[in-house]
CSV table of C-alpha atoms and ligand atoms in Angstrom, one decimal:
chain,number,residue,atom,x,y,z
A,269,MET,CA,3.3,-0.2,-26.7
A,270,LYS,CA,5.3,2.4,-24.6
A,271,HIS,CA,3.7,4.4,-21.6
A,272,LYS,CA,3.7,6.9,-19.7
A,273,VAL,CA,4.2,6.6,-15.8
A,274,THR,CA,5.3,8.9,-13.6
A,275,LEU,CA,8.3,8.2,-10.6
A,276,ILE,CA,8.6,9.9,-7.4
A,277,PRO,CA,11.6,8.0,-6.4
A,278,GLY,CA,10.9,9.9,-2.6
A,279,ASP,CA,13.4,9.9,-0.3
A,280,GLY,CA,15.4,7.7,2.7
A,281,ILE,CA,15.7,4.2,0.9
A,282,GLY,CA,13.6,5.6,-2.1
A,283,PRO,CA,16.1,5.9,-4.8
A,284,GLU,CA,17.9,2.9,-4.0
A,285,ILE,CA,14.4,0.5,-4.2
A,286,VAL,CA,13.4,2.9,-6.7
A,287,GLU,CA,16.4,2.0,-9.0
A,288,ALA,CA,16.0,-1.8,-8.5
A,289,THR,CA,12.6,-1.6,-9.8
A,290,LEU,CA,13.2,0.1,-13.0
A,291,ARG,CA,16.1,-2.2,-13.7
A,292,VAL,CA,13.5,-5.0,-13.2
A,293,ILE,CA,10.9,-3.8,-15.3
A,294,GLU,CA,13.5,-3.0,-18.3
A,295,ALA,CA,14.6,-6.7,-17.7
A,296,ALA,CA,10.4,-7.9,-18.2
A,297,GLY,CA,10.6,-5.7,-21.4
A,298,VAL,CA,8.2,-3.3,-20.6
A,299,GLU,CA,8.8,0.0,-21.8
A,300,ILE,CA,8.2,3.2,-19.9
A,301,GLU,CA,8.7,6.3,-20.3
A,302,TRP,CA,8.9,7.2,-16.9
A,303,ASP,CA,7.8,11.2,-16.0
A,304,ARG,CA,10.6,12.2,-12.9
A,305,HIS,CA,8.9,14.2,-10.0
A,306,GLU,CA,10.0,15.0,-6.4
A,307,ALA,CA,7.6,14.8,-3.3
A,308,GLY,CA,8.0,15.2,0.3
A,309,MET,CA,11.1,16.7,2.3
A,310,LEU,CA,12.8,17.0,-0.9
A,311,ALA,CA,9.9,19.0,-2.9
A,312,TYR,CA,9.8,20.9,0.6
A,313,GLU,CA,13.5,22.0,0.5
A,314,LYS,CA,13.6,22.5,-3.3
A,315,CYS,CA,9.8,24.9,-3.6
A,316,GLY,CA,8.4,25.2,0.0
A,317,ASN,CA,5.7,22.7,-1.6
A,318,PRO,CA,6.1,18.6,-0.4
A,319,VAL,CA,3.3,17.8,-3.5
A,320,PRO,CA,4.2,20.3,-6.1
A,321,ASP,CA,0.7,21.1,-8.8
A,322,GLU,CA,3.5,20.3,-11.4
A,323,LEU,CA,3.5,16.4,-9.9
A,324,LEU,CA,-0.3,16.3,-9.3
A,325,GLU,CA,-1.1,17.3,-13.3
A,326,SER,CA,2.0,14.7,-13.8
A,327,VAL,CA,-0.1,12.0,-11.3
A,328,ARG,CA,-3.6,13.4,-13.3
A,329,THR,CA,-2.4,13.4,-16.9
A,330,ASN,CA,-0.5,9.9,-16.9
A,331,LYS,CA,-3.2,8.5,-14.7
A,332,VAL,CA,-0.7,6.4,-13.2
A,333,ALA,CA,2.2,6.8,-10.4
A,334,LEU,CA,5.0,4.5,-8.7
A,335,LYS,CA,6.2,6.4,-5.9
A,336,GLY,CA,9.4,5.3,-3.8
A,337,PRO,CA,8.7,6.4,0.6
A,338,THR,CA,8.6,10.6,1.1
A,339,THR,CA,9.8,11.4,5.0
A,340,THR,CA,7.0,12.8,7.0
A,341,THR,CA,8.7,14.5,10.2
A,342,VAL,CA,7.6,13.4,13.8
A,343,GLY,CA,5.5,16.4,15.4
A,344,LYS,CA,6.2,19.0,13.2
A,345,GLY,CA,7.2,20.7,10.2
A,346,PHE,CA,4.9,20.0,6.7
A,347,ARG,CA,1.8,17.5,6.1
A,348,SER,CA,2.7,14.3,5.0
A,349,ALA,CA,2.8,14.1,0.7
A,350,ASN,CA,1.3,10.8,1.1
A,351,VAL,CA,-1.9,11.9,3.1
A,352,THR,CA,-1.7,15.2,0.3
A,353,LEU,CA,-1.8,13.4,-2.5
A,354,ARG,CA,-4.5,10.5,-2.0
A,355,GLN,CA,-6.9,13.8,-1.0
A,356,LYS,CA,-6.1,15.6,-3.3
A,357,LEU,CA,-5.8,12.9,-6.2
A,358,ASP,CA,-8.8,11.1,-4.8
A,359,LEU,CA,-7.0,7.7,-4.4
A,360,TYR,CA,-9.6,7.0,-1.8
A,361,THR,CA,-8.7,2.9,-1.7
A,362,ASN,CA,-5.6,1.4,-0.1
A,363,LEU,CA,-4.8,-2.2,-1.5
A,364,ARG,CA,-2.5,-3.9,0.3
A,365,PRO,CA,-2.3,-7.8,-0.6
A,366,VAL,CA,-0.8,-9.4,2.1
A,367,ARG,CA,0.9,-12.5,1.4
A,368,SER,CA,3.2,-15.5,2.4
A,369,ILE,CA,5.7,-16.6,0.0
A,370,GLY,CA,7.7,-20.2,0.5
A,371,GLY,CA,11.7,-19.5,1.9
A,372,VAL,CA,10.7,-15.7,3.9
A,373,HIS,CA,10.8,-17.2,7.3
A,374,SER,CA,8.2,-15.8,9.7
A,375,ARG,CA,5.5,-17.5,12.0
A,376,PHE,CA,3.1,-18.5,9.4
A,377,GLU,CA,2.9,-20.2,5.5
A,378,LYS,CA,-0.3,-19.6,4.0
A,379,VAL,CA,-1.5,-16.3,4.9
A,380,ASN,CA,-3.3,-14.6,1.9
A,381,LEU,CA,-5.0,-11.3,3.2
A,382,VAL,CA,-6.4,-8.6,1.2
A,383,ILE,CA,-6.5,-4.9,3.2
A,384,VAL,CA,-8.4,-2.7,1.7
A,385,ARG,CA,-8.0,1.0,3.8
A,386,GLU,CA,-10.2,4.0,3.3
A,387,ASN,CA,-7.4,6.6,1.7
A,388,THR,CA,-9.3,10.1,2.1
A,389,GLU,CA,-10.5,10.3,5.8
A,390,ASP,CA,-10.7,9.8,9.3
A,391,LEU,CA,-8.0,11.0,11.4
A,392,TYR,CA,-5.9,11.8,9.0
A,393,SER,CA,-8.3,14.8,8.2
A,394,GLY,CA,-5.9,17.4,8.9
A,395,ILE,CA,-8.4,18.8,11.6
A,396,GLU,CA,-5.8,19.2,14.8
A,397,LYS,CA,-5.4,21.9,17.3
A,398,LEU,CA,-4.6,23.3,19.8
A,399,ILE,CA,-7.2,24.1,22.2
A,400,SER,CA,-5.8,25.8,25.2
A,401,PRO,CA,-2.6,25.1,26.5
A,402,GLY,CA,-2.3,21.3,27.4
A,403,VAL,CA,-5.6,20.5,25.9
A,404,THR,CA,-5.3,19.3,22.0
A,405,GLN,CA,-8.2,18.4,19.8
A,406,ALA,CA,-8.2,15.9,16.4
A,407,ILE,CA,-10.9,15.0,14.5
A,408,LYS,CA,-12.3,12.1,12.9
A,409,VAL,CA,-14.4,13.1,9.8
A,410,VAL,CA,-16.3,10.1,8.4
A,411,THR,CA,-19.3,10.7,5.6
A,412,GLU,CA,-21.6,8.2,4.1
A,413,LYS,CA,-20.3,8.3,0.8
A,414,ALA,CA,-17.3,7.5,1.4
A,415,SER,CA,-18.0,4.7,3.3
A,416,LEU,CA,-20.5,3.1,0.8
A,417,ARG,CA,-17.8,3.7,-1.6
A,418,ILE,CA,-15.3,2.5,-0.4
A,419,ALA,CA,-17.6,-0.8,1.0
A,420,ARG,CA,-18.5,-0.9,-2.8
A,421,TRP,CA,-15.2,-1.3,-3.8
A,422,ALA,CA,-14.2,-4.3,-1.6
A,423,PHE,CA,-17.6,-6.2,-2.4
A,424,GLU,CA,-16.7,-6.0,-6.2
A,425,TYR,CA,-12.9,-6.9,-5.7
A,426,ALA,CA,-13.7,-9.4,-4.0
A,427,LEU,CA,-16.1,-10.6,-6.5
A,428,LYS,CA,-13.3,-10.1,-9.5
A,429,ASN,CA,-10.7,-11.7,-7.4
A,430,ASN,CA,-13.2,-15.0,-6.6
A,431,ARG,CA,-12.6,-13.8,-2.6
A,432,GLN,CA,-16.0,-15.1,0.0
A,433,ARG,CA,-15.2,-12.6,2.3
A,434,VAL,CA,-15.0,-9.3,3.7
A,435,THR,CA,-14.7,-8.5,6.8
A,436,LEU,CA,-14.9,-4.8,8.4
A,437,VAL,CA,-13.0,-3.7,11.0
A,438,HIS,CA,-14.1,-0.7,13.3
A,439,LYS,CA,-14.6,0.4,16.8
A,440,ALA,CA,-18.1,1.1,17.2
A,441,ASN,CA,-18.8,0.4,19.9
A,442,ILE,CA,-16.7,3.4,21.2
A,443,MET,CA,-17.1,5.8,18.4
A,444,LYS,CA,-20.9,4.8,18.3
A,445,ILE,CA,-21.2,7.5,15.6
A,446,SER,CA,-18.5,7.7,13.4
A,447,ASP,CA,-17.6,4.1,12.9
A,448,GLY,CA,-21.0,3.6,14.0
A,449,MET,CA,-21.6,5.6,10.1
A,450,PHE,CA,-18.7,3.0,8.4
A,451,LEU,CA,-20.3,-0.5,10.0
A,452,ASP,CA,-23.9,0.3,8.9
A,453,SER,CA,-22.7,1.8,5.7
A,454,PHE,CA,-20.7,-1.6,4.9
A,455,GLU,CA,-24.0,-3.9,6.3
A,456,THR,CA,-26.1,-1.6,3.8
A,457,VAL,CA,-23.9,-2.4,0.6
A,458,ALA,CA,-23.3,-6.1,2.1
A,459,LYS,CA,-26.9,-6.7,0.6
A,460,GLU,CA,-26.1,-5.7,-2.9
A,461,TYR,CA,-23.9,-8.9,-3.1
A,462,PRO,CA,-25.4,-11.9,-1.5
A,463,ASP,CA,-22.7,-14.5,-2.7
A,464,ILE,CA,-20.1,-13.0,-0.6
A,465,LYS,CA,-19.9,-13.5,3.3
A,466,ALA,CA,-19.8,-10.1,5.2
A,467,ASP,CA,-19.3,-9.9,9.1
A,468,ASN,CA,-17.1,-7.3,11.2
A,469,ARG,CA,-14.8,-7.5,13.8
A,470,ILE,CA,-13.8,-4.8,16.6
A,471,VAL,CA,-10.6,-3.5,15.8
A,472,ASP,CA,-8.6,-4.7,19.4
A,473,ALA,CA,-9.9,-8.2,18.5
A,474,LEU,CA,-9.0,-8.4,14.9
A,475,CYS,CA,-5.2,-7.7,16.0
A,476,MET,CA,-5.3,-10.9,18.6
A,477,ASN,CA,-7.1,-12.6,15.8
A,478,LEU,CA,-4.1,-11.8,13.3
A,479,VAL,CA,-1.2,-12.5,15.6
A,480,MET,CA,-3.3,-16.4,16.9
A,481,ASP,CA,-4.4,-17.6,12.6
A,482,PRO,CA,-4.4,-15.0,10.4
A,483,CYS,CA,-5.0,-17.5,7.6
A,484,GLN,CA,-8.7,-17.3,8.9
A,485,TYR,CA,-9.2,-13.8,7.1
A,486,ASP,CA,-10.0,-13.0,3.8
A,487,ILE,CA,-10.3,-9.5,2.7
A,488,LEU,CA,-9.6,-7.3,5.7
A,489,LEU,CA,-11.6,-3.8,5.2
A,490,LEU,CA,-10.7,-0.8,7.1
A,491,GLY,CA,-10.6,2.6,7.8
A,492,ASN,CA,-7.9,5.3,7.5
A,493,MET,CA,-5.9,4.9,10.8
A,494,PHE,CA,-6.4,1.3,11.7
A,495,GLY,CA,-5.9,0.3,8.3
A,496,ASP,CA,-2.8,2.1,8.4
A,497,ILE,CA,-1.7,0.1,11.7
A,498,VAL,CA,-3.2,-3.6,10.9
A,499,SER,CA,-1.2,-3.2,7.5
A,500,ASP,CA,2.3,-2.8,8.8
A,501,LEU,CA,0.9,-5.8,11.6
A,502,ALA,CA,0.0,-8.1,8.7
A,503,ALA,CA,3.3,-6.9,7.2
A,504,GLY,CA,4.8,-8.5,10.5
A,505,LEU,CA,3.2,-11.6,10.0
A,506,VAL,CA,4.7,-12.4,6.1
A,507,GLY,CA,8.3,-11.8,6.6
A,508,GLY,CA,7.9,-7.7,7.2
A,509,LEU,CA,7.3,-5.0,5.7
A,510,GLY,CA,10.5,-5.4,2.6
A,511,MET,CA,7.9,-7.9,1.3
A,512,VAL,CA,3.7,-5.9,1.6
A,513,PRO,CA,2.5,-4.2,-1.4
A,514,GLY,CA,0.2,-1.6,-2.1
A,515,ALA,CA,-1.8,1.0,-4.7
A,516,ASN,CA,-3.8,3.8,-3.6
A,517,ILE,CA,-6.5,3.6,-6.1
A,518,GLY,CA,-8.9,6.1,-7.5
A,519,ASP,CA,-11.6,6.6,-10.2
A,520,ASN,CA,-9.1,8.2,-12.6
A,521,CYS,CA,-5.8,8.0,-11.2
A,522,SER,CA,-3.6,5.3,-9.3
A,523,VAL,CA,-0.4,5.5,-7.3
A,524,PHE,CA,1.7,2.2,-6.5
A,525,GLU,CA,3.9,2.2,-3.9
A,526,ALA,CA,5.2,0.0,-0.7
A,527,VAL,CA,3.2,0.2,2.5
A,528,HIS,CA,6.4,0.8,4.3
A,529,GLY,CA,8.2,3.8,4.6
A,530,SER,CA,11.5,5.7,3.8
A,531,ALA,CA,13.5,3.4,6.9
A,532,LEU,CA,16.0,6.2,6.9
A,533,ASP,CA,17.7,4.1,9.5
A,534,ILE,CA,19.1,1.6,6.3
A,535,ALA,CA,19.2,4.3,4.2
A,536,GLY,CA,22.1,4.6,1.5
A,537,LYS,CA,23.9,1.4,2.9
A,538,ASN,CA,22.8,-0.4,-0.3
A,539,ILE,CA,21.1,-3.0,1.7
A,540,ALA,CA,17.0,-2.3,1.8
A,541,ASN,CA,15.0,-4.9,0.8
A,542,PRO,CA,13.2,-3.8,-2.7
A,543,THR,CA,10.1,-6.5,-3.2
A,544,ALA,CA,7.5,-4.6,-1.6
A,545,LEU,CA,8.3,-1.7,-4.2
A,546,ILE,CA,8.7,-4.1,-6.9
A,547,PHE,CA,5.8,-6.5,-5.7
A,548,SER,CA,4.4,-2.8,-6.1
A,549,ALA,CA,4.9,-2.5,-9.6
A,550,VAL,CA,3.7,-6.1,-10.2
A,551,LEU,CA,0.1,-4.4,-9.3
A,552,MET,CA,0.8,-1.6,-11.4
A,553,LEU,CA,1.8,-3.4,-14.3
A,554,ARG,CA,-1.1,-5.7,-14.6
A,555,HIS,CA,-2.4,-2.4,-13.9
A,556,LEU,CA,-1.4,-1.4,-17.3
A,557,GLY,CA,-2.5,-5.1,-19.0
A,558,GLU,CA,1.3,-6.3,-18.8
A,559,ASN,CA,0.5,-9.3,-17.5
A,560,GLU,CA,3.1,-11.3,-19.0
A,561,ALA,CA,5.8,-9.2,-17.5
A,562,ALA,CA,4.1,-9.0,-14.3
A,563,ASP,CA,3.4,-12.9,-14.3
A,564,ASP,CA,7.6,-12.8,-15.3
A,565,ILE,CA,8.4,-10.4,-12.4
A,566,TRP,CA,6.6,-12.2,-10.3
A,567,LYS,CA,8.1,-16.1,-10.4
A,568,ALA,CA,11.4,-14.3,-10.5
A,569,ILE,CA,10.7,-13.4,-7.0
A,570,LEU,CA,9.2,-16.1,-5.9
A,571,VAL,CA,12.2,-18.5,-7.7
A,572,THR,CA,15.1,-16.1,-5.8
A,573,ILE,CA,13.7,-16.2,-2.1
A,574,SER,CA,13.3,-19.9,-2.7
A,575,ILE,CA,16.6,-20.8,-3.8
A,576,GLY,CA,17.7,-18.2,-1.1
A,577,ASN,CA,21.4,-17.1,-2.1
A,578,ASN,CA,20.9,-14.0,-2.8
A,579,LEU,CA,18.6,-12.3,-0.2
A,580,THR,CA,19.1,-8.8,2.0
A,581,LYS,CA,19.7,-8.9,5.3
A,582,ASP,CA,16.0,-8.8,6.9
A,583,LEU,CA,15.2,-12.1,4.9
A,584,GLY,CA,17.8,-13.8,6.2
A,585,GLY,CA,20.9,-13.2,3.5
A,586,ASN,CA,24.0,-11.1,3.0
A,587,ALA,CA,22.8,-9.7,0.0
A,588,SER,CA,23.4,-6.1,-1.3
A,589,THR,CA,20.2,-4.7,-2.4
A,590,GLU,CA,21.5,-4.5,-6.0
A,591,GLU,CA,23.2,-8.2,-5.5
A,592,TYR,CA,19.7,-9.3,-4.9
A,593,THR,CA,18.0,-7.5,-8.2
A,594,ASN,CA,21.1,-8.8,-10.1
A,595,GLN,CA,19.8,-12.6,-9.4
A,596,LEU,CA,15.7,-10.9,-9.9
A,597,VAL,CA,17.3,-9.8,-13.3
A,598,LYS,CA,18.9,-13.0,-14.5
A,599,GLU,CA,15.8,-15.2,-13.2
A,600,ILE,CA,13.9,-12.9,-15.7
A,601,GLN,CA,15.8,-13.2,-18.4
A,602,ASP,CA,17.0,-16.5,-18.6
B,887,LIG,P1,9.9,2.5,8.0
B,887,LIG,O1,8.7,1.5,7.3
B,887,LIG,O2,10.3,3.7,7.4
B,887,LIG,O3,11.0,1.7,8.8
B,887,LIG,C1,9.7,0.6,10.2
B,887,LIG,C2,11.0,-0.5,9.9
B,887,LIG,O4,11.1,-1.4,9.0
B,887,LIG,C3,13.0,0.0,10.0
B,887,LIG,O5,13.6,-0.8,10.8
B,887,LIG,C4,12.9,-0.1,8.7
B,887,LIG,O6,14.5,-0.2,8.5
B,887,LIG,C5,12.2,-1.6,8.1
B,887,LIG,N1,12.4,-1.2,6.5
B,887,LIG,C6,10.8,-0.7,5.9
B,887,LIG,N2,11.6,-0.8,4.8
B,887,LIG,C7,12.4,-1.8,4.5
B,887,LIG,C8,12.8,-2.1,3.6
B,887,LIG,N3,12.1,-2.1,2.4
B,887,LIG,N4,13.5,-3.4,3.8
B,887,LIG,C9,14.6,-3.7,5.0
B,887,LIG,N5,13.8,-3.3,6.1
B,887,LIG,C10,13.0,-1.9,5.8
B,887,LIG,O7,8.5,3.4,9.0
B,887,LIG,P2,9.2,4.4,10.4
B,887,LIG,O8,10.7,4.1,10.5
B,887,LIG,O9,8.2,4.0,11.1
B,887,LIG,O10,8.9,5.5,9.2
B,887,LIG,C11,10.2,6.1,8.4
B,887,LIG,C12,10.1,7.5,7.6
B,887,LIG,O11,8.9,7.1,6.4
B,887,LIG,C13,8.5,8.6,8.3
B,887,LIG,O12,9.0,9.8,7.6
B,887,LIG,C14,7.5,8.1,8.0
B,887,LIG,O13,6.6,9.3,8.1
B,887,LIG,C15,7.4,8.1,6.5
B,887,LIG,N6,6.9,6.9,5.3
B,887,LIG,C16,6.3,6.7,4.7
B,887,LIG,C17,5.4,5.9,3.8
B,887,LIG,C18,5.4,6.2,2.6
B,887,LIG,O14,5.8,7.1,1.6
B,887,LIG,N7,4.7,6.1,1.7
B,887,LIG,C19,4.8,5.3,4.5
B,887,LIG,C20,5.5,5.0,5.9
B,887,LIG,C21,6.3,5.9,6.5
């Protein structure tokens, strides 16, 4: 069956790792008609809108998108294309599986965490202003509806994926009303799932626990801001940002993308690690029902990394993005 998927190559290392990912998907024998669209800086320069209507329409129609990272300027410029996409398409779940892979040098060997991040609210509300010279304000929005919805999603994921525990991460000792509601909603939903252990941690203590012993956690459920920060921390536990995939999931459509950004420091050098985006494509292929191809790609990555001859620089090797991808393609076709 031929699928139609929206493709957003992005910028920075985006086009390089997207190219690698398309080669690997093709080698696995999945037929996809790609509907290419620009987003972020490139779209903004072309039409003055980082998330053009045609892009939104394409994702709504195809229901699935694969996205490379997009740059957002710091402290000025247009609003993040990622935040806009997630909010406009109501992609309320950000799923980020964080797993140790044999052969990747890291401090821990058996990390198997799932990060579930609420993707539409919190300090990402976009309500931020200069009140008077020298005084600013940003508003953290937390609604009961979105809190109940993401908690239910996390418990359902636990059930379907044979996970035992969901830990809610918050700062309700300080933000008693907003994070307090996030926590209360979680506890309400937890009662509907008596077979799944539910507990909570204050975010600062969680960070300490994670760097000391990440294997003690199963599913972590976080709001948008803490979810963003803890995701990068967790990536550091399993070999870095080049290894962690992600999926933005809504009730009607999903956008698959790596956790990392556009990595401008290494863009255009053919040295970026495409694994995180390829793992995101594995999630996408499972979503499309292409489980055999997803398994083949997953195994090719495990074998290539465990042999260790053709790894990119971040994994301790000397291979280019292209050489690493050639090896994956070879493994899939063997
Ligand atoms: P970043 O994730 O792009 O890079 C952080 C560090 O990790 C850099 O040293 C980079 O070289 C390295 N790195 C990241 N991905 C890598 C890969 N695949 N292979 C090897 N090394 C990799 O974060 P940074 O530098 O803070 O952000 C750069 C831009 O990306 C910003 O404009 C930010 O807004 C944007 N961004 C976009 C995201 C998205 O489109 N989903 C997510 C995160 C950031």
